[in-house]
Amino acid sequence: MKQRLGVLGGGYVGLAVAVGFAERGFPVVLVESSEARFQALTEGSFFSSEEDLVKAFEKVKEDGIIHITNRVEDIQEVVYLFVCVGTPEGKEGKTDLRPLWAAVEQSSPYLREDACFIIKSTVPVGTGDQVQAWFNEKGKAVQVLSYPEFLREGKTLEDFRQPSRIVMGGDPHHPRVKELRHLLAEFSLPLLLTSRRDAEMIKYAANAFLATKISFINQMAQLCEVLGSDIQTVAKGIGMDPRIGQAFLAAGIGYGGPCLPKDMASLMEQGRMQDLEMPLLAAVTRINDDQRQWVRSQLRKQWGELKGRFLAVWGVTFKGGSEDVRESQAVSVLEDLLGEGVHIQLYDPFGLEPLKRQWESRGVLESYAGQVQWAKNCWESLERTEGLVILTDWQEFKEVDLQRLKTELPSAFIVDGRNLFYPSMMDQLGFKYVSVGRKV
Ligand code: UGA
């Protein structure tokens, strides 16, 4: 029988970790304390656009290898506890560590003396050491590990199954760490054993580097626009150098989501706390903030005044393949357009309900009611509009029937914030097509 594992937190990281280990035959206790999420997970009303995750989750539930509970007491038998609670942005970019400390305090009475408390959540450098000190003070021999997760939303299980590397920070000589290392060896993945502080820093530095690549390419796209070069060709050309690589060089309206923006803010705050300003990170953030103006400025070039215009908008989630609208750059652009008095017919394959909930919780749903129509499909969104704006890179949009689009959008005017189509092809089809950093 394989070791029993525990996972605290059934969000997108926790679920992928729980399902990923369970499908490898490890009995898993998944503790979810939010009543709504617990019910969704246990009653099968849980929703994700990730089909492989949903399938694998149903299978491990059916096989009884995963036990979902809302009682933290149920971790008593567990040797390895993976802590996957949210660490949202608090005031002034600081990371809100209350969920993590709640997890420490609530699990402590039930943790075995020889257990490992494994922090998967993204936490500021030094947090793992503080948690270890807390357990030491309580006289508990629990070993704390920092084992950051690098999976992407929309591909969580795929990334958990095949991560680029496993980074594990902790005492390499501790018997439990040695055992875990042995256990992970069966996955045949590159493993980097580090200190807790290094592991925590690797997570932030990786996300900051990805954000930097995106802002770099967006800055180059701005230059391409004025100098008449094509950013996609430029990205391809520079990416052919293996030192640069092709990934994360897609120009667009900028990055968003629940991770990159908050991790950039947290990293800068961690520097500031040590009197270290980081101008590069500040510039990356500023370029990203400015990039949301791109759509508005293209529309202004076409029409001047935007008030009273009727537009179709496709995409509200922070990227294609995810139903998440948190910190979505698409939502920021959309709100800018609404602020200009544009009337919008909105479509997204999975993001409309999450956006309604977000607007409701922010108290703005009512105020947008007169300006926004929620379309059931992409075609409905086009009725009587003067142009189309694309804000998210959904596969469904990439595969749209362009002949039909030409018929249903008489103005043929498209502002594409995600560079989904070839400009020359759009030109041939008779569209007036504007995209980021590219000319026809
Ligand atoms: C990101 C990292 O990629 C993961 O490795 C990390 O584990 C995760 O954060 C986390 O910290 O939990 P995620 O937030 O799911 O993953 O999304 P990404 O795929 O990184 O995309 C982030 C944003 O960048 C999206 O808005 C996307 O549209 C944008 N993006 C991405 C671009 O604008 N251009 C690109 O070339 C790539």
Short mmCIF file of C-alpha atoms and ligand atoms in Angstrom, two decimals:
data_model
loop_
_atom_site.label_atom_id
_atom_site.label_comp_id
_atom_site.label_asym_id
_atom_site.label_seq_id
_atom_site.Cartn_x
_atom_site.Cartn_y
_atom_site.Cartn_z
CA MET A 1 0.00 0.00 0.00
CA LYS A 2 1.36 3.43 -0.94
CA GLN A 3 1.72 6.25 1.57
CA ARG A 4 -1.48 8.13 2.43
CA LEU A 5 -1.23 11.77 1.33
CA GLY A 6 -3.18 14.80 2.41
CA VAL A 7 -4.03 17.90 0.40
CA LEU A 8 -5.32 21.05 2.10
CA GLY A 9 -7.33 23.21 -0.29
CA GLY A 10 -9.32 22.01 -3.31
CA GLY A 11 -8.70 24.99 -5.61
CA TYR A 12 -7.14 24.46 -9.01
CA VAL A 13 -3.67 23.63 -7.62
CA GLY A 14 -4.96 21.41 -4.80
CA LEU A 15 -7.29 19.51 -7.07
CA ALA A 16 -4.60 18.78 -9.64
CA VAL A 17 -2.19 17.65 -6.90
CA ALA A 18 -4.84 15.43 -5.29
CA VAL A 19 -6.01 13.88 -8.55
CA GLY A 20 -2.46 13.59 -9.90
CA PHE A 21 -1.26 11.57 -6.89
CA ALA A 22 -4.49 9.58 -6.60
CA GLU A 23 -4.32 8.40 -10.21
CA ARG A 24 -0.81 7.12 -9.42
CA GLY A 25 -2.28 4.95 -6.71
CA PHE A 26 -1.65 7.10 -3.61
CA PRO A 27 -4.66 7.22 -1.26
CA VAL A 28 -5.45 10.93 -0.89
CA VAL A 29 -7.43 12.86 1.72
CA LEU A 30 -8.51 16.17 0.18
CA VAL A 31 -9.64 18.75 2.74
CA GLU A 32 -11.78 21.60 1.41
CA SER A 33 -13.11 23.97 4.05
CA SER A 34 -15.29 26.19 1.85
CA GLU A 35 -18.78 24.71 2.11
CA ALA A 36 -19.75 25.67 -1.45
CA ARG A 37 -16.62 24.17 -3.00
CA PHE A 38 -16.86 21.06 -0.77
CA GLN A 39 -20.42 20.45 -1.94
CA ALA A 40 -19.51 21.01 -5.58
CA LEU A 41 -16.65 18.51 -5.29
CA THR A 42 -18.63 15.87 -3.46
CA GLU A 43 -21.96 16.21 -5.26
CA GLY A 44 -20.47 16.29 -8.74
CA SER A 45 -21.61 19.83 -9.60
CA PHE A 46 -17.98 20.90 -9.73
CA PHE A 47 -17.16 22.60 -13.00
CA SER A 48 -13.94 22.92 -14.95
CA SER A 49 -13.32 23.47 -18.64
CA GLU A 50 -10.39 21.00 -18.29
CA GLU A 51 -11.87 17.80 -19.59
CA ASP A 52 -8.99 15.49 -18.62
CA LEU A 53 -9.10 16.77 -15.03
CA VAL A 54 -12.86 16.25 -14.74
CA LYS A 55 -12.55 12.72 -16.15
CA ALA A 56 -9.62 11.76 -13.93
CA PHE A 57 -11.34 13.27 -10.88
CA GLU A 58 -14.51 11.23 -11.49
CA LYS A 59 -12.42 8.09 -11.95
CA VAL A 60 -10.41 8.42 -8.71
CA LYS A 61 -13.63 9.25 -6.84
CA GLU A 62 -15.31 6.18 -8.26
CA ASP A 63 -12.30 4.03 -7.36
CA GLY A 64 -12.51 5.34 -3.79
CA ILE A 65 -8.83 6.34 -3.78
CA ILE A 66 -9.63 9.94 -2.97
CA HIS A 67 -11.53 10.94 0.14
CA ILE A 68 -12.97 14.45 0.08
CA THR A 69 -13.73 15.96 3.43
CA ASN A 70 -14.36 19.31 5.08
CA ARG A 71 -12.90 18.14 8.42
CA VAL A 72 -9.23 18.90 8.93
CA GLU A 73 -9.23 16.16 11.64
CA ASP A 74 -9.22 13.63 8.80
CA ILE A 75 -5.50 14.22 8.11
CA GLN A 76 -4.45 12.23 11.19
CA GLU A 77 -3.03 9.29 9.23
CA VAL A 78 -1.31 11.44 6.68
CA VAL A 79 2.49 11.53 6.42
CA TYR A 80 2.77 14.16 3.69
CA LEU A 81 0.41 17.12 3.82
CA PHE A 82 0.42 19.28 0.68
CA VAL A 83 -0.83 22.75 1.53
CA CYS A 84 -2.48 24.40 -1.47
CA VAL A 85 -4.38 27.31 0.04
CA GLY A 86 -4.76 30.65 -1.76
CA THR A 87 -2.25 33.41 -1.02
CA PRO A 88 -3.97 36.43 -2.59
CA GLU A 89 -2.65 39.94 -2.91
CA GLY A 90 -3.26 41.97 0.22
CA LYS A 91 -2.63 45.66 0.86
CA GLU A 92 0.14 47.44 -1.12
CA GLY A 93 1.18 44.28 -2.97
CA LYS A 94 1.80 42.33 0.26
CA THR A 95 0.86 38.67 0.18
CA ASP A 96 -2.09 37.85 2.39
CA LEU A 97 -0.77 34.90 4.39
CA ARG A 98 -3.82 34.49 6.64
CA PRO A 99 -5.05 31.36 4.78
CA LEU A 100 -1.60 29.77 5.16
CA TRP A 101 -1.32 30.50 8.88
CA ALA A 102 -4.90 29.27 9.38
CA ALA A 103 -3.81 26.03 7.66
CA VAL A 104 -0.78 25.77 9.99
CA GLU A 105 -2.80 26.33 13.15
CA GLN A 106 -5.78 24.20 12.19
CA SER A 107 -3.78 21.21 10.97
CA SER A 108 -1.17 21.25 13.75
CA PRO A 109 -3.21 19.39 16.41
CA TYR A 110 -3.90 16.55 13.96
CA LEU A 111 -0.51 16.26 12.27
CA ARG A 112 1.57 13.19 13.08
CA GLU A 113 4.88 13.96 14.76
CA ASP A 114 6.77 12.54 11.80
CA ALA A 115 4.71 14.32 9.16
CA CYS A 116 5.91 16.69 6.43
CA PHE A 117 4.07 19.99 6.02
CA ILE A 118 4.62 20.80 2.35
CA ILE A 119 3.92 24.34 1.17
CA LYS A 120 2.71 24.34 -2.42
CA SER A 121 1.14 27.80 -2.22
CA THR A 122 3.23 30.70 -3.53
CA VAL A 123 4.59 32.42 -0.42
CA PRO A 124 7.15 35.18 0.20
CA VAL A 125 10.74 34.13 0.71
CA GLY A 126 11.31 33.14 4.33
CA THR A 127 7.73 31.97 4.99
CA GLY A 128 8.69 28.28 5.05
CA ASP A 129 11.40 29.01 7.63
CA GLN A 130 8.86 30.90 9.75
CA VAL A 131 6.42 28.00 9.62
CA GLN A 132 9.23 25.59 10.60
CA ALA A 133 10.13 27.86 13.54
CA TRP A 134 6.46 27.87 14.60
CA PHE A 135 6.33 24.06 14.69
CA ASN A 136 9.70 23.95 16.50
CA GLU A 137 8.38 26.32 19.14
CA LYS A 138 5.32 24.12 19.65
CA GLY A 139 7.72 21.21 20.18
CA LYS A 140 6.42 19.39 17.09
CA ALA A 141 8.94 17.46 15.01
CA VAL A 142 7.05 18.22 11.80
CA GLN A 143 9.35 18.92 8.82
CA VAL A 144 8.41 21.89 6.59
CA LEU A 145 9.13 21.75 2.87
CA SER A 146 8.72 24.40 0.19
CA TYR A 147 7.62 22.62 -2.94
CA PRO A 148 6.24 25.27 -5.31
CA GLU A 149 3.87 24.39 -8.09
CA PHE A 150 4.47 25.58 -11.65
CA LEU A 151 1.26 24.36 -13.28
CA ARG A 152 -0.83 26.58 -15.53
CA GLU A 153 -4.57 27.07 -15.27
CA GLY A 154 -6.40 25.23 -18.02
CA LYS A 155 -3.64 22.60 -18.13
CA THR A 156 -3.33 21.81 -14.44
CA LEU A 157 -3.42 18.02 -14.59
CA GLU A 158 -1.31 17.85 -17.75
CA ASP A 159 1.32 20.05 -16.07
CA PHE A 160 1.16 18.07 -12.84
CA ARG A 161 1.71 14.84 -14.74
CA GLN A 162 4.60 16.23 -16.78
CA PRO A 163 6.15 19.24 -15.04
CA SER A 164 9.36 20.71 -16.41
CA ARG A 165 10.93 20.13 -12.97
CA ILE A 166 10.22 19.48 -9.33
CA VAL A 167 11.76 22.02 -6.98
CA MET A 168 11.85 20.98 -3.36
CA GLY A 169 13.25 23.12 -0.57
CA GLY A 170 14.09 21.62 2.83
CA ASP A 171 16.62 19.65 4.80
CA PRO A 172 17.93 17.04 2.30
CA HIS A 173 19.15 14.78 5.13
CA HIS A 174 15.82 14.53 6.92
CA PRO A 175 14.53 10.93 6.62
CA ARG A 176 11.08 12.07 5.43
CA VAL A 177 12.66 14.27 2.74
CA LYS A 178 14.81 11.37 1.60
CA GLU A 179 11.72 9.16 1.50
CA LEU A 180 9.72 11.73 -0.47
CA ARG A 181 12.59 12.09 -2.90
CA HIS A 182 12.59 8.34 -3.38
CA LEU A 183 8.84 8.33 -3.85
CA LEU A 184 9.03 11.10 -6.47
CA ALA A 185 11.87 9.32 -8.28
CA GLU A 186 9.26 6.94 -9.71
CA PHE A 187 7.88 9.90 -11.73
CA SER A 188 11.29 10.20 -13.52
CA LEU A 189 11.25 13.99 -13.46
CA PRO A 190 14.12 16.44 -13.07
CA LEU A 191 14.35 17.18 -9.36
CA LEU A 192 16.13 20.13 -7.80
CA LEU A 193 16.68 19.94 -4.05
CA THR A 194 17.30 23.35 -2.50
CA SER A 195 16.85 25.34 0.65
CA ARG A 196 13.31 26.53 1.45
CA ARG A 197 14.26 30.13 0.64
CA ASP A 198 15.67 29.17 -2.76
CA ALA A 199 12.57 27.16 -3.65
CA GLU A 200 10.31 30.09 -2.71
CA MET A 201 12.44 32.50 -4.72
CA ILE A 202 12.52 30.18 -7.76
CA LYS A 203 8.74 30.29 -7.93
CA TYR A 204 8.60 34.11 -7.91
CA ALA A 205 11.56 34.51 -10.25
CA ALA A 206 10.00 32.09 -12.76
CA ASN A 207 6.71 34.01 -12.87
CA ALA A 208 8.53 37.36 -13.00
CA PHE A 209 10.62 36.13 -15.91
CA LEU A 210 7.52 34.99 -17.81
CA ALA A 211 5.87 38.38 -17.19
CA THR A 212 9.07 40.08 -18.39
CA LYS A 213 9.03 38.10 -21.62
CA ILE A 214 5.44 39.16 -22.28
CA SER A 215 6.08 42.84 -21.58
CA PHE A 216 9.24 42.69 -23.67
CA ILE A 217 7.39 41.34 -26.68
CA ASN A 218 4.56 43.84 -26.19
CA GLN A 219 7.07 46.69 -26.09
CA MET A 220 8.65 45.36 -29.30
CA ALA A 221 5.15 45.11 -30.81
CA GLN A 222 4.61 48.80 -30.16
CA LEU A 223 7.85 49.54 -31.97
CA CYS A 224 6.94 47.18 -34.83
CA GLU A 225 3.68 49.10 -35.29
CA VAL A 226 5.45 52.41 -35.82
CA LEU A 227 8.39 51.03 -37.80
CA GLY A 228 6.35 48.72 -40.03
CA SER A 229 7.73 45.34 -38.89
CA ASP A 230 5.71 42.28 -37.98
CA ILE A 231 5.93 41.16 -34.34
CA GLN A 232 4.96 37.57 -35.06
CA THR A 233 7.81 37.14 -37.51
CA VAL A 234 10.16 38.93 -35.14
CA ALA A 235 9.10 36.67 -32.24
CA LYS A 236 9.63 33.61 -34.41
CA GLY A 237 13.03 34.86 -35.52
CA ILE A 238 14.33 35.63 -32.05
CA GLY A 239 12.74 32.52 -30.55
CA MET A 240 14.72 30.29 -32.92
CA ASP A 241 17.70 31.10 -30.75
CA PRO A 242 17.53 28.38 -28.07
CA ARG A 243 18.83 30.88 -25.53
CA ILE A 244 15.60 32.85 -26.06
CA GLY A 245 13.01 30.18 -26.98
CA GLN A 246 9.58 30.53 -28.63
CA ALA A 247 7.43 30.34 -25.50
CA PHE A 248 5.75 33.39 -23.97
CA LEU A 249 6.46 35.65 -26.90
CA ALA A 250 2.83 36.13 -28.01
CA ALA A 251 2.11 39.85 -28.19
CA GLY A 252 -1.36 40.92 -27.12
CA ILE A 253 -3.30 43.01 -24.64
CA GLY A 254 -0.98 41.91 -21.81
CA TYR A 255 -0.88 39.35 -19.05
CA GLY A 256 -3.44 38.85 -16.28
CA GLY A 257 -4.91 36.15 -14.09
CA PRO A 258 -4.60 35.20 -10.44
CA CYS A 259 -0.81 34.61 -10.51
CA LEU A 260 1.50 36.80 -12.60
CA PRO A 261 0.13 40.22 -11.49
CA LYS A 262 0.03 39.33 -7.79
CA ASP A 263 3.44 37.64 -7.84
CA MET A 264 5.01 40.67 -9.54
CA ALA A 265 3.46 42.93 -6.89
CA SER A 266 4.61 40.64 -4.09
CA LEU A 267 8.17 40.40 -5.41
CA MET A 268 8.47 44.18 -5.66
CA GLU A 269 7.06 44.53 -2.15
CA GLN A 270 9.55 41.95 -0.83
CA GLY A 271 12.35 44.06 -2.36
CA ARG A 272 10.92 47.31 -1.00
CA MET A 273 10.81 45.84 2.50
CA GLN A 274 14.61 45.47 2.18
CA ASP A 275 14.98 48.99 0.65
CA LEU A 276 15.59 47.48 -2.76
CA GLU A 277 13.79 49.11 -5.69
CA MET A 278 13.47 46.93 -8.78
CA PRO A 279 13.13 49.18 -11.82
CA LEU A 280 12.97 46.27 -14.27
CA LEU A 281 9.96 44.73 -12.54
CA ALA A 282 8.33 48.15 -12.22
CA ALA A 283 8.77 48.69 -15.98
CA VAL A 284 7.34 45.24 -16.77
CA THR A 285 4.25 46.05 -14.72
CA ARG A 286 3.90 49.51 -16.26
CA ILE A 287 4.18 48.22 -19.82
CA ASN A 288 1.50 45.67 -19.00
CA ASP A 289 -0.80 48.30 -17.50
CA ASP A 290 -0.30 50.53 -20.55
CA GLN A 291 -0.97 47.67 -22.96
CA ARG A 292 -4.63 47.63 -22.00
CA GLN A 293 -4.94 51.01 -23.80
CA TRP A 294 -4.10 49.37 -27.12
CA VAL A 295 -7.69 48.35 -27.99
CA ARG A 296 -9.11 51.76 -27.13
CA SER A 297 -6.51 53.58 -29.17
CA GLN A 298 -7.20 51.39 -32.25
CA LEU A 299 -10.93 52.07 -31.95
CA ARG A 300 -10.27 55.79 -31.58
CA LYS A 301 -8.14 55.76 -34.74
CA GLN A 302 -11.14 54.33 -36.55
CA TRP A 303 -13.96 56.36 -35.01
CA GLY A 304 -12.60 59.18 -32.85
CA GLU A 305 -15.37 59.41 -30.25
CA LEU A 306 -16.43 56.01 -28.88
CA LYS A 307 -19.55 57.00 -26.94
CA GLY A 308 -22.70 55.36 -28.28
CA ARG A 309 -20.86 52.86 -30.53
CA PHE A 310 -22.08 49.24 -30.69
CA LEU A 311 -19.41 46.56 -30.44
CA ALA A 312 -19.21 42.80 -30.18
CA VAL A 313 -16.57 41.66 -27.69
CA TRP A 314 -15.26 38.08 -27.66
CA GLY A 315 -13.45 36.87 -24.57
CA VAL A 316 -13.45 37.87 -20.91
CA THR A 317 -11.31 35.17 -19.26
CA PHE A 318 -7.63 35.93 -18.60
CA LYS A 319 -6.60 33.38 -21.22
CA GLY A 320 -8.20 30.78 -23.46
CA GLY A 321 -8.87 27.38 -21.89
CA SER A 322 -9.68 28.80 -18.46
CA GLU A 323 -12.98 30.01 -17.01
CA ASP A 324 -11.10 32.35 -14.65
CA VAL A 325 -11.80 36.09 -14.87
CA ARG A 326 -9.68 37.14 -11.88
CA GLU A 327 -7.35 40.03 -12.78
CA SER A 328 -8.25 39.39 -16.40
CA GLN A 329 -6.76 41.98 -18.73
CA ALA A 330 -9.75 41.31 -21.00
CA VAL A 331 -12.10 42.47 -18.23
CA SER A 332 -10.01 45.62 -17.67
CA VAL A 333 -10.20 46.47 -21.38
CA LEU A 334 -13.91 45.73 -21.40
CA GLU A 335 -14.50 48.03 -18.45
CA ASP A 336 -12.46 50.78 -20.14
CA LEU A 337 -14.76 50.51 -23.18
CA LEU A 338 -17.86 50.60 -21.00
CA GLY A 339 -16.40 53.66 -19.29
CA GLU A 340 -16.24 55.31 -22.74
CA GLY A 341 -19.97 54.71 -23.19
CA VAL A 342 -19.69 51.85 -25.73
CA HIS A 343 -22.62 49.38 -25.96
CA ILE A 344 -21.31 45.83 -25.89
CA GLN A 345 -22.62 42.43 -26.92
CA LEU A 346 -20.43 40.06 -25.02
CA TYR A 347 -19.51 36.46 -25.68
CA ASP A 348 -17.13 34.00 -24.00
CA PRO A 349 -17.43 30.19 -24.03
CA PHE A 350 -17.01 29.83 -20.24
CA GLY A 351 -16.38 33.25 -18.70
CA LEU A 352 -19.76 35.01 -18.73
CA GLU A 353 -21.19 33.51 -15.53
CA PRO A 354 -17.92 34.03 -13.58
CA LEU A 355 -17.87 37.64 -14.82
CA LYS A 356 -21.48 38.21 -13.74
CA ARG A 357 -20.58 36.87 -10.30
CA GLN A 358 -17.47 39.07 -10.12
CA TRP A 359 -19.41 42.20 -11.15
CA GLU A 360 -22.17 41.34 -8.71
CA SER A 361 -19.70 40.99 -5.82
CA ARG A 362 -18.08 44.29 -6.79
CA GLY A 363 -21.54 45.92 -6.96
CA VAL A 364 -21.21 47.04 -10.60
CA LEU A 365 -23.44 44.50 -12.39
CA GLU A 366 -26.50 46.78 -12.24
CA SER A 367 -24.64 49.84 -13.46
CA TYR A 368 -23.48 47.99 -16.60
CA ALA A 369 -26.91 46.43 -17.26
CA GLY A 370 -28.00 49.07 -19.81
CA GLN A 371 -24.76 48.77 -21.79
CA VAL A 372 -24.04 45.03 -21.85
CA GLN A 373 -25.92 42.24 -23.60
CA TRP A 374 -24.83 38.68 -22.81
CA ALA A 375 -24.74 36.61 -26.00
CA LYS A 376 -25.30 32.85 -26.06
CA ASN A 377 -22.84 32.31 -28.89
CA CYS A 378 -20.39 34.22 -31.02
CA TRP A 379 -22.90 34.80 -33.85
CA GLU A 380 -25.56 36.27 -31.59
CA SER A 381 -23.00 38.76 -30.28
CA LEU A 382 -22.51 40.20 -33.78
CA GLU A 383 -26.11 41.29 -34.42
CA ARG A 384 -26.27 44.98 -35.34
CA THR A 385 -22.73 45.77 -34.15
CA GLU A 386 -20.26 48.08 -35.85
CA GLY A 387 -17.17 46.03 -35.16
CA LEU A 388 -15.68 43.08 -33.27
CA VAL A 389 -13.03 43.18 -30.54
CA ILE A 390 -11.22 39.95 -29.56
CA LEU A 391 -9.73 39.89 -26.05
CA THR A 392 -9.04 36.21 -25.25
CA ASP A 393 -7.23 33.50 -27.23
CA TRP A 394 -9.95 30.84 -27.15
CA GLN A 395 -9.54 27.97 -29.62
CA GLU A 396 -13.19 28.44 -30.59
CA PHE A 397 -12.36 31.94 -31.88
CA LYS A 398 -9.29 30.74 -33.77
CA GLU A 399 -11.43 28.17 -35.57
CA VAL A 400 -14.34 30.48 -36.39
CA ASP A 401 -15.82 30.27 -39.90
CA LEU A 402 -14.31 33.42 -41.42
CA GLN A 403 -16.62 33.42 -44.47
CA ARG A 404 -19.62 33.44 -42.19
CA LEU A 405 -17.98 36.07 -39.97
CA LYS A 406 -17.63 38.30 -43.03
CA THR A 407 -21.36 37.97 -43.74
CA GLU A 408 -22.54 38.44 -40.16
CA LEU A 409 -20.30 41.44 -39.49
CA PRO A 410 -21.16 43.86 -42.32
CA SER A 411 -18.60 46.47 -41.19
CA ALA A 412 -15.90 43.73 -41.43
CA PHE A 413 -14.00 45.73 -38.79
CA ILE A 414 -12.04 43.61 -36.31
CA VAL A 415 -9.65 44.68 -33.56
CA ASP A 416 -7.81 41.53 -32.51
CA GLY A 417 -6.02 41.86 -29.16
CA ARG A 418 -4.67 38.30 -29.38
CA ASN A 419 -3.36 38.04 -32.95
CA LEU A 420 -5.48 35.02 -33.80
CA PHE A 421 -5.50 35.35 -37.61
CA TYR A 422 -3.05 36.07 -40.44
CA PRO A 423 -3.37 39.71 -41.50
CA SER A 424 -2.80 38.92 -45.19
CA MET A 425 -5.56 36.31 -45.20
CA MET A 426 -7.96 38.68 -43.42
CA ASP A 427 -7.13 41.33 -45.99
CA GLN A 428 -7.87 38.96 -48.85
CA LEU A 429 -11.20 38.08 -47.27
CA GLY A 430 -12.07 41.77 -47.20
CA PHE A 431 -11.80 42.46 -43.48
CA LYS A 432 -10.50 45.69 -42.03
CA TYR A 433 -8.35 43.79 -39.56
CA VAL A 434 -6.19 45.42 -36.88
CA SER A 435 -3.87 43.29 -34.74
CA VAL A 436 -1.04 43.85 -32.25
CA GLY A 437 2.31 44.81 -33.78
CA ARG A 438 1.45 43.62 -37.28
CA LYS A 439 0.58 45.28 -40.55
CA VAL A 440 -1.30 43.80 -43.50
C1 UGA B 1 1.31 31.10 -14.54
C2 UGA B 1 2.61 30.36 -14.88
O1 UGA B 1 2.71 30.18 -16.29
C3 UGA B 1 2.64 28.98 -14.18
O2 UGA B 1 3.88 28.34 -14.43
C4 UGA B 1 2.46 29.18 -12.68
O3 UGA B 1 2.44 27.94 -11.99
C5 UGA B 1 1.15 29.91 -12.42
O4 UGA B 1 1.17 31.19 -13.12
C6 UGA B 1 1.01 30.13 -10.94
O5 UGA B 1 1.82 30.85 -10.38
O6 UGA B 1 0.13 29.49 -10.32
P1 UGA B 1 -1.22 30.96 -15.39
O7 UGA B 1 -1.48 32.12 -14.50
O8 UGA B 1 -2.14 29.80 -15.38
O9 UGA B 1 0.25 30.35 -15.10
O10 UGA B 1 -1.21 31.54 -16.88
P2 UGA B 1 -0.15 31.70 -18.05
O11 UGA B 1 -0.36 30.63 -19.02
O12 UGA B 1 1.21 31.91 -17.51
O13 UGA B 1 -0.66 33.09 -18.69
C7 UGA B 1 -0.64 34.28 -17.92
C8 UGA B 1 -1.09 35.46 -18.74
O14 UGA B 1 -0.12 35.79 -19.72
C9 UGA B 1 -2.39 35.24 -19.51
O15 UGA B 1 -3.18 36.40 -19.41
C10 UGA B 1 -1.93 35.04 -20.95
O16 UGA B 1 -2.89 35.43 -21.90
C11 UGA B 1 -0.71 35.94 -21.00
N1 UGA B 1 0.28 35.56 -22.03
C12 UGA B 1 0.93 34.37 -21.96
C13 UGA B 1 0.58 36.45 -23.05
O17 UGA B 1 0.02 37.57 -23.13
N2 UGA B 1 1.54 36.11 -23.98
C14 UGA B 1 2.20 34.92 -23.93
O18 UGA B 1 3.06 34.68 -24.80
C15 UGA B 1 1.88 34.03 -22.89
#
